[in-house]
XYZ file of C-alpha atoms in Angstrom:
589
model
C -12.974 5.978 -1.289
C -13.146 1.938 -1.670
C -16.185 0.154 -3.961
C -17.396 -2.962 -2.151
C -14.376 -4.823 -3.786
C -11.709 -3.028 -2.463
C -10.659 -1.252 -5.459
C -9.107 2.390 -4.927
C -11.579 4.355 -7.202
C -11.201 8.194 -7.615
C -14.017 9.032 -10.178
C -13.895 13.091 -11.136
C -14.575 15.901 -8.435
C -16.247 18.890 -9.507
C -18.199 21.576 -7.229
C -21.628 21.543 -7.946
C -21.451 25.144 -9.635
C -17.792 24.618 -11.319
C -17.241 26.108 -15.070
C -15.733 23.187 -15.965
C -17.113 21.148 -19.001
C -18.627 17.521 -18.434
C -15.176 15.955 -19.614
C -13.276 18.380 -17.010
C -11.604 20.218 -19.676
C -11.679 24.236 -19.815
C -12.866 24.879 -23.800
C -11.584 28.285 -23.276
C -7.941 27.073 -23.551
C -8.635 25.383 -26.925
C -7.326 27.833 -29.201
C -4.712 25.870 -31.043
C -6.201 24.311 -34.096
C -4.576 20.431 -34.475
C -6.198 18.554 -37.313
C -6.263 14.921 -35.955
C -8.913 12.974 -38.730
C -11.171 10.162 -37.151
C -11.942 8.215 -40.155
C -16.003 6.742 -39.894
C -17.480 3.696 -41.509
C -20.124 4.887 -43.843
C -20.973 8.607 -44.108
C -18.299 10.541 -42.941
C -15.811 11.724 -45.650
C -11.672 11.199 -44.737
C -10.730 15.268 -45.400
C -14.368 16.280 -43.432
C -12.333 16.666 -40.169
C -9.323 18.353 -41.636
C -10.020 21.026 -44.181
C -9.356 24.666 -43.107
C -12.741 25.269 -41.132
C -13.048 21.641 -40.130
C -10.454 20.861 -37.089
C -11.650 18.514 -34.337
C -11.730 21.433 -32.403
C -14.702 23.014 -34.740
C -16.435 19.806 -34.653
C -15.927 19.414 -31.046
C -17.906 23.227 -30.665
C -20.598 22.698 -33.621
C -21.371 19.436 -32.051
C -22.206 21.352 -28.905
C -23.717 23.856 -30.079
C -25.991 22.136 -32.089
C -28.888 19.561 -30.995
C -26.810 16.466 -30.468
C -27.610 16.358 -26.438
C -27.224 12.588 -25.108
C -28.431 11.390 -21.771
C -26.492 11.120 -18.694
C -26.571 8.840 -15.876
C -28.202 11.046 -13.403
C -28.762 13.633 -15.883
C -31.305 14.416 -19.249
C -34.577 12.579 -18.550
C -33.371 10.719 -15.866
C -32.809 13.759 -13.901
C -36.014 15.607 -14.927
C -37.758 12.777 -13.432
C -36.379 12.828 -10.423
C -36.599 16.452 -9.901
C -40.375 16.014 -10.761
C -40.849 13.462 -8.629
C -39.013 15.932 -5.714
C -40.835 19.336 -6.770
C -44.607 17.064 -6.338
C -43.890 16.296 -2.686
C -42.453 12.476 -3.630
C -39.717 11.068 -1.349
C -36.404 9.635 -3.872
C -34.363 7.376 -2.307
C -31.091 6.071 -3.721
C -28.542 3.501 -2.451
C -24.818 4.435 -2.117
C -22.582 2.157 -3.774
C -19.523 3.031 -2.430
C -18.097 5.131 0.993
C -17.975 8.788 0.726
C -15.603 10.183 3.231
C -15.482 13.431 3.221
C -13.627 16.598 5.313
C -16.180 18.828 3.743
C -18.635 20.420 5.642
C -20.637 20.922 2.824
C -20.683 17.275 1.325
C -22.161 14.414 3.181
C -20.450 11.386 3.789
C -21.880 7.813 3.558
C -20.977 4.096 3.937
C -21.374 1.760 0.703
C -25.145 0.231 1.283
C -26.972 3.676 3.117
C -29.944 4.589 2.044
C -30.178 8.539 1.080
C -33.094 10.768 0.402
C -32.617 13.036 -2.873
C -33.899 16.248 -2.049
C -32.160 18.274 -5.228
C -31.159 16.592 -8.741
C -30.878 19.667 -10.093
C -27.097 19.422 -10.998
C -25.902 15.855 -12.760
C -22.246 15.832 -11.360
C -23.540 16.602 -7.583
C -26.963 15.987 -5.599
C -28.122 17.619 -2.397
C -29.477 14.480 -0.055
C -30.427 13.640 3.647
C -29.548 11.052 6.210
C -31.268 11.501 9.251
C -30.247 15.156 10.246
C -27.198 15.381 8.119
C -27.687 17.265 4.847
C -25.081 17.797 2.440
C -23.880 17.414 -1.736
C -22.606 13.613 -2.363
C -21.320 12.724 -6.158
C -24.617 11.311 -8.235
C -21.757 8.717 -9.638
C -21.956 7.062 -6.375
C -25.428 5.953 -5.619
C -27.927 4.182 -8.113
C -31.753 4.880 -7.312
C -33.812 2.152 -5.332
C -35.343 0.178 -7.841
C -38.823 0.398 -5.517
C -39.462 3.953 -3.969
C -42.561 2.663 -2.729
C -40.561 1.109 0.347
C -40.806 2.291 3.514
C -37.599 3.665 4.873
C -38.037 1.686 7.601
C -37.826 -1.391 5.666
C -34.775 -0.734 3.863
C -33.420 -3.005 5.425
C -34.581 -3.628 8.710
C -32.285 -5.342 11.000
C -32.330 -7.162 14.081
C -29.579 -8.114 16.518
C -27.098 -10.595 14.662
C -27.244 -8.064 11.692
C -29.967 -10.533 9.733
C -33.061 -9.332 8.547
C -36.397 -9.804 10.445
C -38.316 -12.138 8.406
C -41.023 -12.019 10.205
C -41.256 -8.171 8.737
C -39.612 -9.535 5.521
C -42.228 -11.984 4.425
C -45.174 -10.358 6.305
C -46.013 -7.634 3.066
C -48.469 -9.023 0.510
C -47.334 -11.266 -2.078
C -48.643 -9.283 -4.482
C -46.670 -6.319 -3.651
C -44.008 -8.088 -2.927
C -43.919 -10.179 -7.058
C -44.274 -6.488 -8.126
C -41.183 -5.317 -6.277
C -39.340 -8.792 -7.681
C -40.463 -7.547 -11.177
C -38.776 -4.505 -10.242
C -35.151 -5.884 -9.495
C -35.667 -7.984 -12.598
C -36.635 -5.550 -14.848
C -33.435 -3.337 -13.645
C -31.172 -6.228 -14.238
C -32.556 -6.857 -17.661
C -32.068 -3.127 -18.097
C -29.257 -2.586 -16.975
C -27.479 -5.904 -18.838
C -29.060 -3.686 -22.429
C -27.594 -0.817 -21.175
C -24.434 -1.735 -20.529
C -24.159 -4.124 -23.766
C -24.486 -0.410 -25.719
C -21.647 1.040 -23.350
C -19.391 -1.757 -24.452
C -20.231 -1.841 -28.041
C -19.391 2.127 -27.899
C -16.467 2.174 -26.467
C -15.311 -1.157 -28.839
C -16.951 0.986 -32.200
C -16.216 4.048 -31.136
C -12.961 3.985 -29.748
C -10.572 0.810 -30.140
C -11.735 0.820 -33.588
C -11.068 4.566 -34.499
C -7.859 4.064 -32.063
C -6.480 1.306 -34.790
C -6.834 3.098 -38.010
C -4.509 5.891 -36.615
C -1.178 3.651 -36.228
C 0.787 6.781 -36.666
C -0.585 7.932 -32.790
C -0.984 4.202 -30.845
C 0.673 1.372 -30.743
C -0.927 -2.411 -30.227
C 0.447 -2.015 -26.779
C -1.135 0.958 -26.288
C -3.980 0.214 -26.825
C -3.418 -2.965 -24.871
C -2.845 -0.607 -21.866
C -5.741 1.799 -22.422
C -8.838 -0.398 -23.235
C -7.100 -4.157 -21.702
C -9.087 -6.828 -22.439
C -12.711 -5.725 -22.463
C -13.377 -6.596 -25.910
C -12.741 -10.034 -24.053
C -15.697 -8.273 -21.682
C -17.757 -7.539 -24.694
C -18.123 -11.080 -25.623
C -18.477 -12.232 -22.622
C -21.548 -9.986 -21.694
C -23.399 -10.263 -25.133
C -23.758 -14.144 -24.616
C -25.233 -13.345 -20.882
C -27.501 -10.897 -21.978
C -29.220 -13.613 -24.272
C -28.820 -16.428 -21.709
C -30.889 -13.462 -19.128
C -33.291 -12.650 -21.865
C -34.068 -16.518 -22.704
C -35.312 -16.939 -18.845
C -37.055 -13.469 -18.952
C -41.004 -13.729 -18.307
C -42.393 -10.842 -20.141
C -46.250 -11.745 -19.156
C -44.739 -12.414 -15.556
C -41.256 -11.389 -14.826
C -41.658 -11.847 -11.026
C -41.701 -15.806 -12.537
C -38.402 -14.989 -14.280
C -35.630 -17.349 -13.238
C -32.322 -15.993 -13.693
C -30.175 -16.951 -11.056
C -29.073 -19.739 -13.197
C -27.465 -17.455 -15.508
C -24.813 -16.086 -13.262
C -24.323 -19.485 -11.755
C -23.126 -20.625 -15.483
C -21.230 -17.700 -16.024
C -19.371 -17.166 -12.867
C -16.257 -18.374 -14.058
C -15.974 -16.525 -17.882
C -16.863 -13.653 -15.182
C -13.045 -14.168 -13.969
C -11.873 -12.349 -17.352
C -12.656 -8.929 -15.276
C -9.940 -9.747 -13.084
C -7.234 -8.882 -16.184
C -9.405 -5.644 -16.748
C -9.513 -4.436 -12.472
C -5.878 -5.158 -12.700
C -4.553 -3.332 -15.716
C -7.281 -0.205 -14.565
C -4.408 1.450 -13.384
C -2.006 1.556 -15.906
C -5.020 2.683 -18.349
C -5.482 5.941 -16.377
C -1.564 6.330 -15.963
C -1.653 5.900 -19.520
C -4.388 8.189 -20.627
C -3.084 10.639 -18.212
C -0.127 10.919 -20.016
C -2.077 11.258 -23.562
C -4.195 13.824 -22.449
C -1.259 16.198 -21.745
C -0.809 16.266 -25.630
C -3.619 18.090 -27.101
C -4.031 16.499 -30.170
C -5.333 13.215 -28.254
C -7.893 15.277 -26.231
C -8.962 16.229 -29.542
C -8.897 12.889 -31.161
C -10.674 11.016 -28.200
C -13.622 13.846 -27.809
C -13.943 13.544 -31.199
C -14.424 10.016 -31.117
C -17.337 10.294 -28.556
C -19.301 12.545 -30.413
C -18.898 10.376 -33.714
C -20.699 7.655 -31.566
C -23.382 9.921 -29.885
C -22.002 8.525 -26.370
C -22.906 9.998 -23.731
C -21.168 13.991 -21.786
C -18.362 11.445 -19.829
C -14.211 11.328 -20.607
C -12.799 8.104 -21.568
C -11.296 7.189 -18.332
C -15.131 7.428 -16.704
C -16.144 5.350 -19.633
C -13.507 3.188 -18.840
C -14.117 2.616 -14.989
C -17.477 1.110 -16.150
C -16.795 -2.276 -16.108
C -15.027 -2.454 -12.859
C -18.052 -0.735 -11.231
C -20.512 -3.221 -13.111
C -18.597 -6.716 -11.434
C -18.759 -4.836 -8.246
C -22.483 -4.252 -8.470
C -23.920 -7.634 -9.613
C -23.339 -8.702 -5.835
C -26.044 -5.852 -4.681
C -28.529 -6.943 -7.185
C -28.239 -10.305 -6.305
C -29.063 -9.097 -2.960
C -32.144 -7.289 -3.730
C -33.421 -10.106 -5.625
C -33.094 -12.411 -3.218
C -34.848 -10.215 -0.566
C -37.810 -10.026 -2.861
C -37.420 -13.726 -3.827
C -39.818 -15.815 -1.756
C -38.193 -19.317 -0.408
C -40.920 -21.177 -2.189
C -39.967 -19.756 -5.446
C -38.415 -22.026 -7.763
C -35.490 -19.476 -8.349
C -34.778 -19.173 -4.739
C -31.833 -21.606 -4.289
C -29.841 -20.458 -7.893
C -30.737 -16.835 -6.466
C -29.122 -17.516 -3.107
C -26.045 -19.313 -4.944
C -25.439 -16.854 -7.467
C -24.962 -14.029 -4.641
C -22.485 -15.830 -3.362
C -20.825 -16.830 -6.575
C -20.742 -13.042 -7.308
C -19.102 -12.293 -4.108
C -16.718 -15.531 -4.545
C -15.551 -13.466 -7.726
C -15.485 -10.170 -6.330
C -12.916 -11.717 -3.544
C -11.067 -13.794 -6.409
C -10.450 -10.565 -8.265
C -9.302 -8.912 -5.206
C -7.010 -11.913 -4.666
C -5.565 -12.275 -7.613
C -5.134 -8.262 -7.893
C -2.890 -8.625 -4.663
C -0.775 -11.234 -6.115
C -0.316 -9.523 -8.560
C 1.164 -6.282 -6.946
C 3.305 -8.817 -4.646
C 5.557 -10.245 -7.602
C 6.979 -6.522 -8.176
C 7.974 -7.047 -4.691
C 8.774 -10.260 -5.165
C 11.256 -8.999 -7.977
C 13.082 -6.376 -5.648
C 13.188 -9.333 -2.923
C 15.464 -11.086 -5.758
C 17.429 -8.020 -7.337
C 18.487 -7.647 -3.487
C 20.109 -10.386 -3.304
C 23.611 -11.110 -3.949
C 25.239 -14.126 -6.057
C 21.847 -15.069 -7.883
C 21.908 -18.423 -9.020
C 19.291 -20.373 -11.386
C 16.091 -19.624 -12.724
C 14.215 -16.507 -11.164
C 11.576 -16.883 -8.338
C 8.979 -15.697 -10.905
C 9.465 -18.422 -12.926
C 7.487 -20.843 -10.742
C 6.419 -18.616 -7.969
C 4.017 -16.048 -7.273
C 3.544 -16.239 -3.441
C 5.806 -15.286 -0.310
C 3.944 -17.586 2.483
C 6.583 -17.334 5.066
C 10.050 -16.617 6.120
C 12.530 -16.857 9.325
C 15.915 -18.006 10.736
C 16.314 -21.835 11.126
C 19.149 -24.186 11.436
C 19.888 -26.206 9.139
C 21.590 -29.442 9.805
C 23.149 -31.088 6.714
C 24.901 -34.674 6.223
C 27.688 -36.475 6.561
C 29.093 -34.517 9.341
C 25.583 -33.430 10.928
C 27.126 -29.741 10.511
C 24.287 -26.938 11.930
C 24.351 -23.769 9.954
C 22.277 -20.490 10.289
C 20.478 -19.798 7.484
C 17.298 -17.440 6.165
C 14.663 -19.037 4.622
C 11.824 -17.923 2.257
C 8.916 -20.424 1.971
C 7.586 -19.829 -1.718
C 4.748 -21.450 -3.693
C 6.982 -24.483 -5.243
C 9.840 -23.539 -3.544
C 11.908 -22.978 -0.640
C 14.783 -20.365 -0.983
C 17.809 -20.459 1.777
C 20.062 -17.129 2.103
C 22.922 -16.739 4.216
C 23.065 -13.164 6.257
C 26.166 -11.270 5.400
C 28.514 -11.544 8.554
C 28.122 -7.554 9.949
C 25.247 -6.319 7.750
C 22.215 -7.899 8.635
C 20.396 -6.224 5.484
C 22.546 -8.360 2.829
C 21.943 -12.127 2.169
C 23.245 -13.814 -0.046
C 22.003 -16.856 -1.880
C 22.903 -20.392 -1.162
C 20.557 -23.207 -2.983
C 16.557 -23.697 -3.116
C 14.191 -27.016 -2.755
C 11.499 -28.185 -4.483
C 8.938 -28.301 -2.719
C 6.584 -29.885 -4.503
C 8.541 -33.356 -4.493
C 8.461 -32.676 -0.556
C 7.055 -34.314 2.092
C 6.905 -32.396 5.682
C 7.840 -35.182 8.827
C 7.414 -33.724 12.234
C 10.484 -34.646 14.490
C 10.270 -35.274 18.631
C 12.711 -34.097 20.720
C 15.883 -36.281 21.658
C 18.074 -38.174 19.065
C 17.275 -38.115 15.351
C 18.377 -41.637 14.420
C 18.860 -40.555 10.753
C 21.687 -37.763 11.394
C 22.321 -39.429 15.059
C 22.509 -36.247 16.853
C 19.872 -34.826 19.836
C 17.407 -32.143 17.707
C 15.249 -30.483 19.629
C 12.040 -28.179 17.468
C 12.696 -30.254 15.062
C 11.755 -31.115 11.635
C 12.412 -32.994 7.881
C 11.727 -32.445 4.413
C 12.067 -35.646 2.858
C 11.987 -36.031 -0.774
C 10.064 -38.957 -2.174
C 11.443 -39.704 -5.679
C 15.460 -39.269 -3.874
C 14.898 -40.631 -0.463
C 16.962 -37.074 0.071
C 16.304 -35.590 3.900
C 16.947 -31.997 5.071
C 16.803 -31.255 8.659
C 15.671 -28.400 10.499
C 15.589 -26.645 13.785
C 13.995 -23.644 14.598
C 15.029 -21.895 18.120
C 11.349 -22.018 19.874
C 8.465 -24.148 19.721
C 5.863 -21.513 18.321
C 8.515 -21.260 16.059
C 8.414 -24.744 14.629
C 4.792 -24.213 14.787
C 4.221 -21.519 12.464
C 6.547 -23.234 10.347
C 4.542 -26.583 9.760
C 1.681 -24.081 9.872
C 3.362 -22.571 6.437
C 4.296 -25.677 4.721
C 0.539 -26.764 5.375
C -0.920 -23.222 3.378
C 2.188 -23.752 0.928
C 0.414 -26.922 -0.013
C -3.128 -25.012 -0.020
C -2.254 -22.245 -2.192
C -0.772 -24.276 -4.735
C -3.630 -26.827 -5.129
C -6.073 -23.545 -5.117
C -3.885 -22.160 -8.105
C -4.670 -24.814 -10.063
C -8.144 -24.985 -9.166
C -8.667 -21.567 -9.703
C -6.607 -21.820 -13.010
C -4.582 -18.474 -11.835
C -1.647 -17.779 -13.515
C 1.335 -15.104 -14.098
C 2.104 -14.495 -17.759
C 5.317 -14.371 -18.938
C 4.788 -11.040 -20.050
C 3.906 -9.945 -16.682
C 7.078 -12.112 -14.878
C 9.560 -10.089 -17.542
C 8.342 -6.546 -16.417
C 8.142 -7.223 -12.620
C 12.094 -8.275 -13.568
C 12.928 -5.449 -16.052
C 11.234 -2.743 -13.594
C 13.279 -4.354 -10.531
C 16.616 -4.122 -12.692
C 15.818 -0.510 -13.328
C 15.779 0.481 -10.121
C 19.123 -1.199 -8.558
C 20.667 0.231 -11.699
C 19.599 3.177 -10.619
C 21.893 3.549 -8.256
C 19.831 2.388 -5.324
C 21.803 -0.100 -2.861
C 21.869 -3.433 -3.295
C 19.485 -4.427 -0.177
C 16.508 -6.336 1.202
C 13.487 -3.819 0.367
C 11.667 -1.984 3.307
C 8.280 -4.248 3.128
C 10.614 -7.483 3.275
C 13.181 -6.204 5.330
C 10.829 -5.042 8.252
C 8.971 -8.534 8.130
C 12.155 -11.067 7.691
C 14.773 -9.090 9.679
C 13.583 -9.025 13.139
C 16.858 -10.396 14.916
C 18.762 -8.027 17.092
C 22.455 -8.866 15.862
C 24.099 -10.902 13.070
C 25.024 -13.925 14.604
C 29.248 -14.055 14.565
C 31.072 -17.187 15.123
C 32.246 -18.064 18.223
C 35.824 -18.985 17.240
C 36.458 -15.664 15.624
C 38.484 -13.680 18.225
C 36.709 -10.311 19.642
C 39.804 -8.222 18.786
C 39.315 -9.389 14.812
C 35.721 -8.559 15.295
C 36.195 -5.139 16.651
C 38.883 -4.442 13.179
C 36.010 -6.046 10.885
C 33.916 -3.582 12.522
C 35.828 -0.671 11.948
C 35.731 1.516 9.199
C 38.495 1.822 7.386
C 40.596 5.099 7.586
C 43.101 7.207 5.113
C 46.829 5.632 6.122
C 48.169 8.464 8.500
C 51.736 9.922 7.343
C 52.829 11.234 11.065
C 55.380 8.365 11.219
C 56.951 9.162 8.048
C 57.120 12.337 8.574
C 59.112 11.935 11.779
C 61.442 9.355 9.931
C 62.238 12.587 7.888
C 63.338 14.411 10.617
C 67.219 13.078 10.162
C 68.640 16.217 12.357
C 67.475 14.846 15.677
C 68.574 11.375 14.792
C 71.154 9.853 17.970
C-alpha cells in the first residue's frame, strides 16, 4: 500500500465486525492496575489519577462509559450523514487516496484517484462500496468524500486519449454551477486547514506537553523520536491558515484567491521532509513503548484529557504525512473548477505543481537519506581507511567501475576501482584473489576538478598512446590524473557521471539539503555495530552486486602460474607421514 508520495503506509487493519477497541487494544486484558499520573493545566488535581480507585485504567473505563463520545473521521455525525444520505436513495461517492491491494475476496481493491460509490457507512473502521461490478469492504481511512456529490460519475474525470481532460465537457457546465462547485473545494480547504490546526495543537497540548512533565518515563530524545519535528509543523501551518483565511471571500468564496498561499509557502513546506523521514523510527519507537503497559496507560490517558478523537497515537501521528500528500489532490480539484479567466488561475496551476515539486523533494531527500546507511557499510567494508569519512562531505554514490589509471613520472597504468561521490572521487585497489575486498588507496576533490575529454593516439602530457581516454585536471595545482576505461560506452557513462556529479551538487545547494551531523554519526555508529558483530569485513550485497561485475581478479602477468596456483590453495595441517618414517630406524640400510 503506497500514498501518492511513495511512502510505505500500513494504517491499522481491523474486520469490519472485530471486538477490538478503536485504539486496537483488547480492554479485557487490562486487569493490572499501574498508576501513571498525567498532570493537567488548570482543573485537574496531581493525586486525581493515582489514589486507590483512581488508576488510569479507571479513568480510561469511566471515560468510556460516560458521555465523553468525540467524532471520528468517517464516524459520529459524519457517518450518520452519510448513511442518511444512502438509506434516502442518494448516491455517495468518495475518492481513494491511496492503492488498496488486496488478496481478499471480500475487500475491494482500488488505485489512488478511483472514484467509489458508498453503499454502507455503517461501520467507521470499514465501508462496503462499488466500482463498476466489483463490490467489496475498503478501509474508510483511505478515501476522503468528493467535495461535490452532485457530479455525474461520468464526469469524474472524464478522459480522452492522451490521458487529458476533455475541455470541451470541462468548461461546457454552467458557470454558475460550476463557481458553486469552486466554493466547494475552497470551503474544504479552508476546512480542512481548521481542522487540522486543532489536530496539531492536540497532539502538541495533549501529548508532547504531558510527555515532558514525566522525565522519569521519556527522554528529550525520545520524544525527539516519537513526535520529530512537528511542533516545527505546528508553526508552520498556523501562519498558513491565516495567510488562507486573509484571501478567503466569505460573500463569494468561488472569488477566493488562494493559490498564492501555497506558492509562498512551498519551501517552509520542506520542514515535512524531517517529519516523513523520522515516521519510521516513531512507530519503531512507540511499538516498543506500547509493550510496557504503563505507557498504553499513560498515552490513552492523555487522549481523553484532550477530548481527541477514538484513534492511537501512531494514527494521530501519520497525520501529517497524509496531509503533504493530499494538498497535491486539492490543488487538482481546484484547478478543474478554476476557470482560465479567473484571476487565480495561473497561482492555482503553479501551486499544483509546487505541491508535487515537494512531494518528489521529500521523496528525494527520504532516499538519500536511507543511502548514507549504505553508504556507511560501503566504508566499514573497506580495508586500511584513511582520512575523513565519506559522510563527512558526501551523501551521494553517482557511479562506480574499473578504470586505469595512469600516473606520472613513469606513465605507470594501474587497475583501480573507483567510486564517483558528490565532492569526491574514491579509488580502491581489489585484493589480488578475492574480488569482494578493496582496499583503499587515496581520493580527489572533485570540486577543484575540471573534466577534459582525451582523443585517441598520443597524450602529449604523459607522452604515451591512450586510447578511451580522459583527465581530471585541477585548476588551483595545474595537477592532471589520467584515465582509461576499457570500452567506449565505458568512457561514456563516465563523463556522463562527472556531468550529474556536477548537477547534484549545485541542486544541493539550491535545494539547501543537508545531512546533520547527528545523522552522519549514527549511519557510522550503526555500520561499526554490525562489522563488530562479527560479520565479515566485505563489500555489502547492494554495492557488491552493482560494482563487482568482472569475471576474475585481474593477476599480474609476471607472477608465475605455479605461484598462483600455491596462492590459491588453501592452506593445509603440516602432514607427519615423513617423520614418522624417519622413526622407523630398524629398516634403516
Amino acid at each position: 500500500i503506497t500514498s501518492p508520495v511513495a511512502f510505505d503506509i500500513l494504517p491499522l487493519k481491523l474486520h469490519p465486525f472485530s471486538q477490538s477497541t478503536p485504539t486496537g487494544l483488547d480492554c479485557v486484558g487490562w486487569k493490572r492496575r499501574i498508576s501513571v499520573p498525567v498532570i493537567a493545566d488548570g482543573a485537574l488535581d496531581k493525586t486525581a489519577l493515582t489514589d486507590d480507585v483512581g488508576s488510569e485504567e479507571d479513568l480510561y473505563e469511566d471515560f468510556r462509559s460516560s458521555n465523553h463520545r468525540y467524532g471520528h473521521p468517517g464516524g459520529g455525525g459524519e457517518q450518520l450523514a452519510i448513511n442518511e444520505l444512502i438509506s434516502d436513495g442518494s448516491v455517495v461517492y468518495a475518492e481513494a487516496l491511496w492503492d488498496h491491494v488486496t488478496m481478499d475476496d471480500q475487500e475491494l481493491g482500488f488505485k489512488a484517484g478511483d472514484v467509489i460509490e458508498v453503499m454502507d457507512a455503517t461501520n467507521k473502521e470499514w465501508w462496503w462500496g462499488r466500482i463498476l461490478d466489483s463490490e467489496g469492504w475498503f478501509p474508510a481511512s483511505f478515501v476522503r468524500l468528493r467535495v461535490n456529490q452532485d457530479e455525474p460519475m461520468e464526469d469524474y474525470p472524464l478522459k480522452v486519449e492522451g490521458g487529458r481532460e476533455d475541455d470541451s465537457r470541462r468548461f461546457g457546465m454552467g458557470q454558475n454551477t460550476k463557481d458553486q462547485m469552486r466554493t466547494n473545494v475552497i470551503n474544504e480547504i479552508i476546512s480542512t486547514e481548521r481542522d487540522y490546526i486543532k489536530h496539531l495543537k492536540d497532539i502538541c497540548e495533549g501529548y508532547i506537553k504531558q510527555c515532558r512533565k514525566r522525565a522519569d518515563m521519556f527522554t528529550e530524545e525520545q520524544l525527539k523520536t516519537i513526535f520529530g519535528n512537528i511542533e516545527d509543523i505546528y508553526r508552520c501551518q498556523k501562519k498558513f491558515v491565516k495567510a488562507l483565511e486573509k484571501k478567503f471571500n466569505k460573500d463569494h468564496p468561488h472569488l477566493s484567491e488562494v493559490g498564492s498561499c501555497f506558492l509562498e509557502y512551498q519551501t517552509e513546506f520542506q520542514i515535512y521532509s524531517e517529519y516523513c523521514n523520522n515516521h519510521p523510527n516513531a512507530c519503531m519507537e512507540l511499538s516498543r513503548l506500547t509493550k510496557v503497559n504503563k505507557y498504553v496507560y499513560f498515552f490513552e490517558a492523555c487522549r481523553l484529557l484532550q477530548k481527541m478523537i477514538d484513534i492511537s497515537l501512531d494514527g494521530f501521528l501519520l497525520t501529517p504525512v497524509q496531509k503533504i500528500c493530499k494538498y497535491p489532490l486539492q490543488l487538482a480539484e481546484l484547478l478543474k473548477y478554476t476557470n482560465p479567466q479567473h484571476r487565480d488561475f495561473k497561482d492555482v496551476e503553479a501551486a499544483l505543481n509546487a505541491m508535487k515539486n515537494v512531494a518528489r523533494l521529500i521523496n528525494e531527500r527520504k532516499r538519500r537519506l536511507e543511502n548514507i546507511d549504505k553508504i556507511a557499510q560501503w566504508q566499514s567494508s573497506i580495508e586500511d581507511w584513511e582520512g575523513e569519512d565519506v559522510l563527512v562531505r558526501s551523501s551521494e554514490l553517482i557511479y562506480s567501475g574499473e578504470l586505469a589509471k595512469i600516473s606520472h613520472p613513469q606513465a605507470k597504468s594501474q587497475q583501480r576501482m573507483f567510486f564517483l561521490f558528490d565532492h569526491q572521487l574514491v579509488c580502491c585497489k581489489k585484493d589480488l584473489l578475492r574480488r569482494d575486498i578493496l582496499y583503499y588507496k587515496s581520493r580527489i576533490n572533485m570540486d577543484d576538478m575540471e573534466i577534459l575529454d582525451v582523443e585517441d593516439g598520443k597524450d602529449k602530457d604523459f607522452n604515451i598512446s591512450v586510447k578511451n581516454a580522459f583527465k581530471l585536471h585541477c585548476r588551483d595545482t595545474e595537477e592532471v590524473h589520467l584515465f582509461c576505461a576499457k570500452k567506449p560506452e565505458q568512457k561514456q557513462r563516465w563523463l556522463k557521471a562527472f556531468e550529474n556529479e556536477r548537477r547534484q551538487v549545485q541542486l544541493d545547494q539550491e535545494t539547501g539539503f543537508s545531512i546533520t551531523e547527528v545523522q552522519k554519526k549514527q549511519a557510522m555508529l550503526n555500520a561499526s555495530k554490525q562489522h563488530h558483530a562479527g560479520k565479515p569485513k566485505a563489500v555489502t550485497r547492494p554495492y557488491y552486486d552493482f560494482l563487482m561485475r568482472q569475471k576474475h581478479p585481474t593477476l599480474p602477468t609476471t607472477l608465475p602460474q605455479q605461484q598462483v596456483f600455491m596462492l590459491a590453495e588453501p592452506k593445509r595441517k603440516p602432514s607427519n607421514f615423513w617423520q614418522n618414517i624417519s622413526r622407523l630406524t630398524p629398516f634403516r640400510k
